[in-house]
PDB file of C-alpha atoms and ligand atoms in Angstrom:
ATOM      1  CA  MET A   1      67.603  -5.254   8.701  1.00 95.00           C
ATOM      2  CA  THR A   2      64.818  -3.230  10.356  1.00 97.00           C
ATOM      3  CA  ARG A   3      66.151  -0.200  12.213  1.00 98.00           C
ATOM      4  CA  VAL A   4      64.135   0.518  15.352  1.00 98.00           C
ATOM      5  CA  LEU A   5      64.232   3.470  17.714  1.00 98.00           C
ATOM      6  CA  ILE A   6      63.050   2.856  21.286  1.00 98.00           C
ATOM      7  CA  LEU A   7      62.079   5.977  23.228  1.00 98.00           C
ATOM      8  CA  GLY A   8      63.029   4.879  26.725  1.00 98.00           C
ATOM      9  CA  GLY A   9      63.292   5.811  30.371  1.00 97.00           C
ATOM     10  CA  THR A  10      61.340   2.847  31.766  1.00 96.00           C
ATOM     11  CA  ALA A  11      62.006  -0.734  32.847  1.00 96.00           C
ATOM     12  CA  ASP A  12      59.832  -1.919  29.939  1.00 97.00           C
ATOM     13  CA  ALA A  13      62.020   0.017  27.484  1.00 98.00           C
ATOM     14  CA  ARG A  14      65.134  -1.643  28.929  1.00 98.00           C
ATOM     15  CA  ASN A  15      63.556  -5.098  28.719  1.00 98.00           C
ATOM     16  CA  LEU A  16      62.504  -4.433  25.134  1.00 98.00           C
ATOM     17  CA  ALA A  17      66.053  -3.359  24.228  1.00 98.00           C
ATOM     18  CA  ARG A  18      67.461  -6.510  25.869  1.00 98.00           C
ATOM     19  CA  ILE A  19      65.148  -8.817  23.915  1.00 98.00           C
ATOM     20  CA  ALA A  20      65.540  -6.855  20.658  1.00 98.00           C
ATOM     21  CA  ALA A  21      69.317  -7.230  20.983  1.00 97.00           C
ATOM     22  CA  GLY A  22      68.942 -10.994  20.562  1.00 97.00           C
ATOM     23  CA  GLU A  23      66.563 -10.775  17.606  1.00 97.00           C
ATOM     24  CA  ARG A  24      67.871 -11.431  14.106  1.00 95.00           C
ATOM     25  CA  GLY A  25      66.887  -8.857  11.534  1.00 96.00           C
ATOM     26  CA  LEU A  26      66.436  -6.039  14.077  1.00 97.00           C
ATOM     27  CA  ALA A  27      68.894  -3.240  14.790  1.00 97.00           C
ATOM     28  CA  HIS A  28      67.755  -1.113  17.700  1.00 97.00           C
ATOM     29  CA  GLY A  29      68.889   1.965  19.558  1.00 98.00           C
ATOM     30  CA  SER A  30      67.381   3.667  22.619  1.00 98.00           C
ATOM     31  CA  THR A  31      67.063   7.289  23.660  1.00 98.00           C
ATOM     32  CA  LEU A  32      66.788   8.806  27.129  1.00 98.00           C
ATOM     33  CA  ALA A  33      65.793  12.332  28.076  1.00 98.00           C
ATOM     34  CA  GLY A  34      68.782  12.677  30.407  1.00 96.00           C
ATOM     35  CA  ARG A  35      66.784  13.570  33.518  1.00 93.00           C
ATOM     36  CA  VAL A  36      68.354  11.011  35.867  1.00 92.00           C
ATOM     37  CA  ARG A  37      71.989  11.651  36.815  1.00 92.00           C
ATOM     38  CA  ALA A  38      73.067   7.999  36.800  1.00 94.00           C
ATOM     39  CA  PRO A  39      70.468   6.200  34.671  1.00 95.00           C
ATOM     40  CA  VAL A  40      70.238   2.428  34.348  1.00 94.00           C
ATOM     41  CA  LEU A  41      71.273   2.097  30.700  1.00 97.00           C
ATOM     42  CA  PRO A  42      69.517  -0.142  28.179  1.00 98.00           C
ATOM     43  CA  GLU A  43      71.457  -2.695  26.136  1.00 97.00           C
ATOM     44  CA  GLY A  44      72.743  -1.478  22.780  1.00 97.00           C
ATOM     45  CA  GLU A  45      73.287   2.016  21.457  1.00 97.00           C
ATOM     46  CA  VAL A  46      71.963   4.798  23.683  1.00 98.00           C
ATOM     47  CA  ARG A  47      71.444   8.434  22.817  1.00 98.00           C
ATOM     48  CA  VAL A  48      70.869  10.870  25.707  1.00 97.00           C
ATOM     49  CA  GLY A  49      69.031  14.204  25.398  1.00 98.00           C
ATOM     50  CA  GLY A  50      66.034  15.691  23.621  1.00 98.00           C
ATOM     51  CA  PHE A  51      65.683  16.043  19.842  1.00 98.00           C
ATOM     52  CA  GLY A  52      64.437  19.627  19.794  1.00 98.00           C
ATOM     53  CA  GLY A  53      60.717  18.944  19.473  1.00 98.00           C
ATOM     54  CA  ALA A  54      58.733  16.862  17.006  1.00 98.00           C
ATOM     55  CA  GLU A  55      60.482  18.453  14.032  1.00 98.00           C
ATOM     56  CA  GLY A  56      63.906  17.607  15.471  1.00 98.00           C
ATOM     57  CA  LEU A  57      62.814  14.021  16.023  1.00 98.00           C
ATOM     58  CA  ARG A  58      61.435  13.756  12.479  1.00 98.00           C
ATOM     59  CA  ALA A  59      64.802  14.928  11.080  1.00 98.00           C
ATOM     60  CA  TRP A  60      66.664  12.487  13.349  1.00 98.00           C
ATOM     61  CA  LEU A  61      64.485   9.578  12.184  1.00 98.00           C
ATOM     62  CA  ARG A  62      65.236  10.473   8.584  1.00 98.00           C
ATOM     63  CA  ASP A  63      68.994  11.037   9.087  1.00 98.00           C
ATOM     64  CA  ASN A  64      69.317   7.694  10.876  1.00 98.00           C
ATOM     65  CA  ALA A  65      67.127   5.773   8.408  1.00 98.00           C
ATOM     66  CA  ILE A  66      64.792   4.553  11.166  1.00 98.00           C
ATOM     67  CA  ASP A  67      62.087   2.117   9.954  1.00 98.00           C
ATOM     68  CA  ALA A  68      59.911   1.882  13.082  1.00 98.00           C
ATOM     69  CA  MET A  69      59.639   3.542  16.486  1.00 98.00           C
ATOM     70  CA  VAL A  70      58.440   2.269  19.870  1.00 98.00           C
ATOM     71  CA  ASP A  71      57.357   4.885  22.385  1.00 98.00           C
ATOM     72  CA  ALA A  72      58.213   3.070  25.619  1.00 98.00           C
ATOM     73  CA  THR A  73      58.405   6.235  27.701  1.00 98.00           C
ATOM     74  CA  HIS A  74      56.769   6.605  31.086  1.00 97.00           C
ATOM     75  CA  PRO A  75      52.953   6.978  30.987  1.00 97.00           C
ATOM     76  CA  PHE A  76      53.352  10.560  32.283  1.00 97.00           C
ATOM     77  CA  ALA A  77      55.893  11.583  29.608  1.00 98.00           C
ATOM     78  CA  ALA A  78      53.027  13.021  27.556  1.00 97.00           C
ATOM     79  CA  THR A  79      55.016  15.591  25.595  1.00 98.00           C
ATOM     80  CA  MET A  80      57.450  12.987  24.276  1.00 98.00           C
ATOM     81  CA  SER A  81      54.564  10.729  23.249  1.00 98.00           C
ATOM     82  CA  GLU A  82      52.906  13.640  21.388  1.00 98.00           C
ATOM     83  CA  HIS A  83      56.172  14.416  19.611  1.00 98.00           C
ATOM     84  CA  ALA A  84      56.620  10.746  18.712  1.00 98.00           C
ATOM     85  CA  ALA A  85      53.150  10.615  17.153  1.00 98.00           C
ATOM     86  CA  ALA A  86      53.698  13.812  15.140  1.00 98.00           C
ATOM     87  CA  ALA A  87      57.213  12.845  14.013  1.00 98.00           C
ATOM     88  CA  ALA A  88      56.257   9.289  13.017  1.00 98.00           C
ATOM     89  CA  SER A  89      53.354  10.600  10.986  1.00 98.00           C
ATOM     90  CA  ALA A  90      55.528  13.240   9.276  1.00 98.00           C
ATOM     91  CA  ALA A  91      58.310  10.722   8.584  1.00 98.00           C
ATOM     92  CA  GLY A  92      55.846   8.087   7.378  1.00 98.00           C
ATOM     93  CA  ILE A  93      57.098   5.352   9.722  1.00 98.00           C
ATOM     94  CA  PRO A  94      55.038   3.075  11.984  1.00 98.00           C
ATOM     95  CA  LEU A  95      54.798   3.906  15.703  1.00 98.00           C
ATOM     96  CA  LEU A  96      53.809   1.716  18.635  1.00 98.00           C
ATOM     97  CA  HIS A  97      53.039   2.936  22.164  1.00 98.00           C
ATOM     98  CA  LEU A  98      54.148   0.495  24.860  1.00 98.00           C
ATOM     99  CA  ARG A  99      52.104   1.365  27.968  1.00 98.00           C
ATOM    100  CA  ARG A 100      52.030  -0.904  30.974  1.00 97.00           C
ATOM    101  CA  PRO A 101      48.561  -1.019  32.552  1.00 97.00           C
ATOM    102  CA  GLY A 102      47.662   1.402  35.326  1.00 98.00           C
ATOM    103  CA  TRP A 103      47.103   0.205  38.894  1.00 98.00           C
ATOM    104  CA  VAL A 104      43.673  -1.013  39.988  1.00 97.00           C
ATOM    105  CA  ALA A 105      42.308  -0.540  43.512  1.00 97.00           C
ATOM    106  CA  ALA A 106      41.789  -3.757  45.470  1.00 96.00           C
ATOM    107  CA  ARG A 107      39.575  -4.650  48.428  1.00 96.00           C
ATOM    108  CA  GLY A 108      40.633  -2.608  51.448  1.00 95.00           C
ATOM    109  CA  ASP A 109      42.061   0.272  49.415  1.00 98.00           C
ATOM    110  CA  SER A 110      40.945   3.847  49.984  1.00 98.00           C
ATOM    111  CA  TRP A 111      41.894   5.715  46.817  1.00 98.00           C
ATOM    112  CA  THR A 112      40.857   9.106  45.537  1.00 98.00           C
ATOM    113  CA  ARG A 113      41.549   9.542  41.831  1.00 98.00           C
ATOM    114  CA  VAL A 114      42.436  13.050  40.661  1.00 98.00           C
ATOM    115  CA  PRO A 115      43.088  14.310  37.126  1.00 98.00           C
ATOM    116  CA  ALA A 116      46.334  16.225  37.764  1.00 97.00           C
ATOM    117  CA  LEU A 117      49.022  17.062  40.327  1.00 98.00           C
ATOM    118  CA  SER A 118      47.366  20.427  41.030  1.00 97.00           C
ATOM    119  CA  ALA A 119      44.180  18.602  42.048  1.00 98.00           C
ATOM    120  CA  ALA A 120      46.225  16.281  44.279  1.00 98.00           C
ATOM    121  CA  ALA A 121      47.701  19.318  46.051  1.00 98.00           C
ATOM    122  CA  ALA A 122      44.335  20.959  46.722  1.00 96.00           C
ATOM    123  CA  GLY A 123      43.299  20.642  50.365  1.00 91.00           C
ATOM    124  CA  LEU A 124      46.169  18.342  51.400  1.00 97.00           C
ATOM    125  CA  ARG A 125      46.990  18.284  55.108  1.00 96.00           C
ATOM    126  CA  GLY A 126      48.694  16.062  57.642  1.00 98.00           C
ATOM    127  CA  ARG A 127      51.799  13.980  56.937  1.00 98.00           C
ATOM    128  CA  VAL A 128      52.100  13.188  53.228  1.00 99.00           C
ATOM    129  CA  PHE A 129      54.263  10.586  51.484  1.00 99.00           C
ATOM    130  CA  LEU A 130      54.846  12.128  48.036  1.00 98.00           C
ATOM    131  CA  THR A 131      56.067   9.586  45.456  1.00 98.00           C
ATOM    132  CA  ILE A 132      55.544  11.345  42.136  1.00 98.00           C
ATOM    133  CA  GLY A 133      59.216  11.424  41.152  1.00 95.00           C
ATOM    134  CA  ARG A 134      61.453  14.487  41.006  1.00 94.00           C
ATOM    135  CA  GLN A 135      59.424  16.405  38.439  1.00 92.00           C
ATOM    136  CA  GLY A 136      56.198  18.065  39.468  1.00 96.00           C
ATOM    137  CA  VAL A 137      56.999  18.504  43.180  1.00 98.00           C
ATOM    138  CA  SER A 138      56.633  22.263  42.691  1.00 98.00           C
ATOM    139  CA  ALA A 139      52.866  21.683  42.289  1.00 98.00           C
ATOM    140  CA  PHE A 140      52.900  21.158  46.081  1.00 98.00           C
ATOM    141  CA  ALA A 141      55.056  24.202  46.911  1.00 98.00           C
ATOM    142  CA  GLY A 142      52.084  26.215  48.104  1.00 98.00           C
ATOM    143  CA  VAL A 143      50.764  23.544  50.480  1.00 98.00           C
ATOM    144  CA  ALA A 144      51.509  24.946  53.921  1.00 96.00           C
ATOM    145  CA  ASP A 145      49.149  22.741  55.946  1.00 95.00           C
ATOM    146  CA  ALA A 146      51.020  19.505  55.298  1.00 98.00           C
ATOM    147  CA  TRP A 147      54.433  17.971  55.977  1.00 98.00           C
ATOM    148  CA  PHE A 148      55.932  15.988  53.085  1.00 98.00           C
ATOM    149  CA  LEU A 149      58.204  12.999  52.848  1.00 98.00           C
ATOM    150  CA  ILE A 150      59.357  13.401  49.220  1.00 98.00           C
ATOM    151  CA  ARG A 151      60.888  10.294  47.640  1.00 98.00           C
ATOM    152  CA  ALA A 152      62.736  10.554  44.322  1.00 97.00           C
ATOM    153  CA  ILE A 153      65.819   9.162  42.567  1.00 96.00           C
ATOM    154  CA  ASP A 154      67.495  12.594  42.302  1.00 97.00           C
ATOM    155  CA  PRO A 155      66.768  15.691  44.410  1.00 97.00           C
ATOM    156  CA  PRO A 156      63.735  17.709  43.244  1.00 97.00           C
ATOM    157  CA  GLU A 157      64.332  21.313  42.291  1.00 95.00           C
ATOM    158  CA  PRO A 158      62.741  24.261  44.111  1.00 97.00           C
ATOM    159  CA  PRO A 159      60.165  25.540  44.729  1.00 98.00           C
ATOM    160  CA  LEU A 160      59.363  22.847  47.290  1.00 98.00           C
ATOM    161  CA  PRO A 161      56.714  22.739  50.018  1.00 98.00           C
ATOM    162  CA  PRO A 162      57.783  24.670  53.125  1.00 98.00           C
ATOM    163  CA  ARG A 163      57.836  21.619  55.415  1.00 98.00           C
ATOM    164  CA  HIS A 164      59.454  18.520  53.932  1.00 98.00           C
ATOM    165  CA  GLU A 165      62.120  15.847  54.126  1.00 98.00           C
ATOM    166  CA  ILE A 166      63.734  14.355  51.004  1.00 98.00           C
ATOM    167  CA  LEU A 167      64.413  10.649  50.691  1.00 98.00           C
ATOM    168  CA  LEU A 168      66.601   9.689  47.719  1.00 98.00           C
ATOM    169  CA  ALA A 169      65.901   6.115  46.625  1.00 97.00           C
ATOM    170  CA  ARG A 170      65.374   4.056  43.486  1.00 95.00           C
ATOM    171  CA  GLY A 171      62.904   1.152  43.273  1.00 94.00           C
ATOM    172  CA  PRO A 172      62.051  -1.645  43.287  1.00 95.00           C
ATOM    173  CA  PHE A 173      60.872  -1.453  46.899  1.00 97.00           C
ATOM    174  CA  ALA A 174      59.750  -4.278  49.218  1.00 97.00           C
ATOM    175  CA  VAL A 175      56.347  -4.223  50.946  1.00 98.00           C
ATOM    176  CA  ALA A 176      57.838  -4.753  54.425  1.00 98.00           C
ATOM    177  CA  ASP A 177      60.168  -1.764  53.941  1.00 98.00           C
ATOM    178  CA  GLU A 178      57.298   0.399  52.682  1.00 98.00           C
ATOM    179  CA  ILE A 179      55.168  -0.502  55.706  1.00 98.00           C
ATOM    180  CA  GLU A 180      58.082   0.381  57.982  1.00 98.00           C
ATOM    181  CA  LEU A 181      58.504   3.713  56.168  1.00 98.00           C
ATOM    182  CA  LEU A 182      54.804   4.611  56.475  1.00 98.00           C
ATOM    183  CA  ARG A 183      54.856   3.780  60.194  1.00 98.00           C
ATOM    184  CA  ALA A 184      58.193   5.419  61.010  1.00 98.00           C
ATOM    185  CA  HIS A 185      57.090   8.701  59.426  1.00 98.00           C
ATOM    186  CA  ARG A 186      53.490   8.436  60.747  1.00 98.00           C
ATOM    187  CA  ILE A 187      52.184   8.993  57.211  1.00 99.00           C
ATOM    188  CA  ASP A 188      48.512  10.089  56.903  1.00 98.00           C
ATOM    189  CA  VAL A 189      48.205  10.009  53.119  1.00 98.00           C
ATOM    190  CA  LEU A 190      50.159   8.705  50.120  1.00 98.00           C
ATOM    191  CA  VAL A 191      50.198  10.761  46.905  1.00 98.00           C
ATOM    192  CA  THR A 192      51.315   8.972  43.738  1.00 98.00           C
ATOM    193  CA  LYS A 193      50.966   8.985  39.973  1.00 98.00           C
ATOM    194  CA  ASP A 194      49.245   6.007  38.337  1.00 98.00           C
ATOM    195  CA  SER A 195      52.536   4.821  36.874  1.00 97.00           C
ATOM    196  CA  GLY A 196      51.597   1.136  37.005  1.00 97.00           C
ATOM    197  CA  GLY A 197      54.111  -1.697  37.001  1.00 94.00           C
ATOM    198  CA  PRO A 198      55.524  -3.933  39.709  1.00 93.00           C
ATOM    199  CA  ASP A 199      58.656  -1.979  40.689  1.00 91.00           C
ATOM    200  CA  THR A 200      56.876   0.697  42.710  1.00 95.00           C
ATOM    201  CA  GLU A 201      53.616  -1.079  43.539  1.00 97.00           C
ATOM    202  CA  ALA A 202      54.721  -2.130  47.040  1.00 98.00           C
ATOM    203  CA  LYS A 203      53.780   1.280  48.469  1.00 98.00           C
ATOM    204  CA  LEU A 204      50.151   0.628  47.500  1.00 98.00           C
ATOM    205  CA  VAL A 205      50.149  -2.792  49.162  1.00 98.00           C
ATOM    206  CA  ALA A 206      51.731  -1.208  52.239  1.00 98.00           C
ATOM    207  CA  ALA A 207      49.158   1.612  52.315  1.00 98.00           C
ATOM    208  CA  ARG A 208      46.365  -0.983  52.179  1.00 98.00           C
ATOM    209  CA  ALA A 209      47.981  -2.983  54.975  1.00 98.00           C
ATOM    210  CA  VAL A 210      48.279  -0.046  57.372  1.00 98.00           C
ATOM    211  CA  GLY A 211      45.089   1.782  56.314  1.00 98.00           C
ATOM    212  CA  VAL A 212      46.721   4.826  54.703  1.00 98.00           C
ATOM    213  CA  PRO A 213      44.507   6.510  52.057  1.00 98.00           C
ATOM    214  CA  VAL A 214      45.939   7.147  48.592  1.00 98.00           C
ATOM    215  CA  VAL A 215      45.563  10.101  46.241  1.00 98.00           C
ATOM    216  CA  MET A 216      46.125   8.621  42.763  1.00 98.00           C
ATOM    217  CA  VAL A 217      46.906  11.014  39.905  1.00 98.00           C
ATOM    218  CA  ASP A 218      45.373   9.765  36.649  1.00 98.00           C
ATOM    219  CA  ARG A 219      47.479   9.343  33.515  1.00 98.00           C
ATOM    220  CA  PRO A 220      47.419  11.889  30.739  1.00 97.00           C
ATOM    221  CA  PRO A 221      45.737  10.583  27.567  1.00 96.00           C
ATOM    222  CA  LEU A 222      47.762   9.050  24.739  1.00 96.00           C
ATOM    223  CA  PRO A 223      48.184  11.205  21.623  1.00 96.00           C
ATOM    224  CA  ALA A 224      45.220  11.237  19.262  1.00 92.00           C
ATOM    225  CA  GLY A 225      47.304   9.940  16.319  1.00 88.00           C
ATOM    226  CA  GLY A 226      45.743   6.486  16.534  1.00 92.00           C
ATOM    227  CA  ALA A 227      49.029   4.541  16.752  1.00 98.00           C
ATOM    228  CA  PRO A 228      48.556   1.039  18.184  1.00 98.00           C
ATOM    229  CA  VAL A 229      49.100   0.460  21.898  1.00 98.00           C
ATOM    230  CA  VAL A 230      50.359  -2.680  23.650  1.00 98.00           C
ATOM    231  CA  ALA A 231      50.667  -3.322  27.379  1.00 98.00           C
ATOM    232  CA  THR A 232      53.608  -5.709  27.423  1.00 98.00           C
ATOM    233  CA  VAL A 233      57.136  -6.087  26.123  1.00 98.00           C
ATOM    234  CA  ASP A 234      56.091  -9.364  24.466  1.00 98.00           C
ATOM    235  CA  GLY A 235      53.348  -7.483  22.626  1.00 98.00           C
ATOM    236  CA  ALA A 236      55.876  -4.912  21.451  1.00 98.00           C
ATOM    237  CA  MET A 237      58.212  -7.655  20.213  1.00 98.00           C
ATOM    238  CA  GLU A 238      55.363  -9.257  18.259  1.00 98.00           C
ATOM    239  CA  TRP A 239      54.657  -5.919  16.613  1.00 98.00           C
ATOM    240  CA  LEU A 240      58.346  -5.418  15.792  1.00 98.00           C
ATOM    241  CA  ARG A 241      58.649  -8.864  14.213  1.00 96.00           C
ATOM    242  CA  LEU A 242      55.950  -7.853  11.725  1.00 95.00           C
ATOM    243  CA  ARG A 243      57.776  -4.703  10.589  1.00 93.00           C
TER     244      ARG A 243
HETATM  245  P1  NAP B 301      58.137  14.746  28.660  1.00 84.75           P
HETATM  246  O1  NAP B 301      57.687  15.867  29.517  1.00 84.75           O
HETATM  247  O2  NAP B 301      57.120  13.994  27.904  1.00 84.75           O
HETATM  248  O3  NAP B 301      59.251  15.227  27.632  1.00 84.75           O
HETATM  249  C1  NAP B 301      59.861  16.505  27.687  1.00 84.75           C
HETATM  250  C2  NAP B 301      60.990  16.533  26.684  1.00 84.75           C
HETATM  251  O4  NAP B 301      62.061  15.687  27.119  1.00 84.75           O
HETATM  252  C3  NAP B 301      60.609  15.999  25.319  1.00 84.75           C
HETATM  253  O5  NAP B 301      59.935  16.971  24.554  1.00 84.75           O
HETATM  254  C4  NAP B 301      61.960  15.606  24.772  1.00 84.75           C
HETATM  255  O6  NAP B 301      62.702  16.754  24.406  1.00 84.75           O
HETATM  256  C5  NAP B 301      62.650  15.047  25.993  1.00 84.75           C
HETATM  257  N1  NAP B 301      62.464  13.591  26.144  1.00 84.75           N
HETATM  258  C6  NAP B 301      61.553  12.945  26.908  1.00 84.75           C
HETATM  259  N2  NAP B 301      61.718  11.623  26.842  1.00 84.75           N
HETATM  260  C7  NAP B 301      62.754  11.417  25.992  1.00 84.75           C
HETATM  261  C8  NAP B 301      63.407  10.251  25.517  1.00 84.75           C
HETATM  262  N3  NAP B 301      63.065   9.016  25.926  1.00 84.75           N
HETATM  263  N4  NAP B 301      64.439  10.421  24.653  1.00 84.75           N
HETATM  264  C9  NAP B 301      64.847  11.655  24.253  1.00 84.75           C
HETATM  265  N5  NAP B 301      64.249  12.790  24.685  1.00 84.75           N
HETATM  266  C10 NAP B 301      63.233  12.683  25.545  1.00 84.75           C
HETATM  267  O7  NAP B 301      58.988  13.698  29.510  1.00 84.75           O
HETATM  268  P2  NAP B 301      59.280  13.657  31.060  1.00 84.75           P
HETATM  269  O8  NAP B 301      58.006  13.436  31.806  1.00 84.75           O
HETATM  270  O9  NAP B 301      60.163  14.813  31.373  1.00 84.75           O
HETATM  271  O10 NAP B 301      60.105  12.320  31.161  1.00 84.75           O
HETATM  272  C11 NAP B 301      61.459  12.313  30.709  1.00 84.75           C
HETATM  273  C12 NAP B 301      61.956  10.876  30.647  1.00 84.75           C
HETATM  274  O11 NAP B 301      61.885  10.276  31.931  1.00 84.75           O
HETATM  275  C13 NAP B 301      61.141   9.995  29.703  1.00 84.75           C
HETATM  276  O12 NAP B 301      62.061   9.305  28.899  1.00 84.75           O
HETATM  277  C14 NAP B 301      60.366   9.088  30.597  1.00 84.75           C
HETATM  278  O13 NAP B 301      60.230   7.795  30.027  1.00 84.75           O
HETATM  279  C15 NAP B 301      61.197   9.057  31.884  1.00 84.75           C
HETATM  280  N6  NAP B 301      60.369   8.987  33.093  1.00 84.75           N
HETATM  281  C16 NAP B 301      59.404   9.918  33.322  1.00 84.75           C
HETATM  282  C17 NAP B 301      58.635   9.832  34.461  1.00 84.75           C
HETATM  283  C18 NAP B 301      57.509  10.803  34.724  1.00 84.75           C
HETATM  284  O14 NAP B 301      56.819  10.644  35.742  1.00 84.75           O
HETATM  285  N7  NAP B 301      57.262  11.764  33.862  1.00 84.75           N
HETATM  286  C19 NAP B 301      58.869   8.799  35.384  1.00 84.75           C
HETATM  287  C20 NAP B 301      59.882   7.870  35.126  1.00 84.75           C
HETATM  288  C21 NAP B 301      60.636   7.983  33.964  1.00 84.75           C
HETATM  289  P3  NAP B 301      62.707  17.334  22.904  1.00 84.75           P
HETATM  290  O15 NAP B 301      61.400  18.002  22.702  1.00 84.75           O
HETATM  291  O16 NAP B 301      63.889  18.251  22.897  1.00 84.75           O
HETATM  292  O17 NAP B 301      62.900  16.154  21.981  1.00 84.75           O
END
């Protein structure tokens, strides 16, 4: 029996856990950071909360006799991915990064790519639709020249921009609803992270349809450890079957 740890918090991680549950010879468990109050739970055993850094994770891998680890965290969960790379290397177990592809601009899009949230905040004005999740909203706290519609699953913590409205919602979202939202709030610009994936892509299709420009925050790089990377759950399953 190969014991696999899935670092989760994404739809891909949940799909991987569901498929792994039906696979003979694999015993899997998932872990979540515990950021979302009522998370959608993956199938199988779930552990919630951090490990106490890379060293804590290494000890946990050893204590639980883990044979292989899949980092299926969100593309912006860079610290967890770094810790996974360091802990896997120290524990001497194989690691795979599961990273869905980023979004690609299509004909009719008006995107500005920026390297970080701070760069997205610089010079923002008008009516902004901010869909970067709950974390990181404080990077926009000093933007006084803009009004923000902030969408997140749970309420973001202060400091927040002086002029804003909070919309609590969890994807997936439909294009027609996103178009309605952009129009109803007279949005001038959409700010998003390059999370990729179908569940939250509708906002980009809607922005294209109504001519709203997009500020797209680029992903942080993967850790330098050299662990293999796949883009799909099927690819991750293939890798797991070879462990
Ligand atoms: P992060 O900055 O990379 O991680 C911060 C710390 O949270 C880690 O050092 C670790 O604590 C703990 N942690 C993160 N992911 C964990 C996991 N899957 N299991 C156990 N502990 C975890 O991560 P983040 O950006 O805060 O994201 C937290 C979680 O939300 C991730 O699981 C991610 O997949 C999910 N998520 C993130 C985003 C986003 O935009 N960042 C969006 C959607 C979902 P210790 O050092 O104590 O081990």
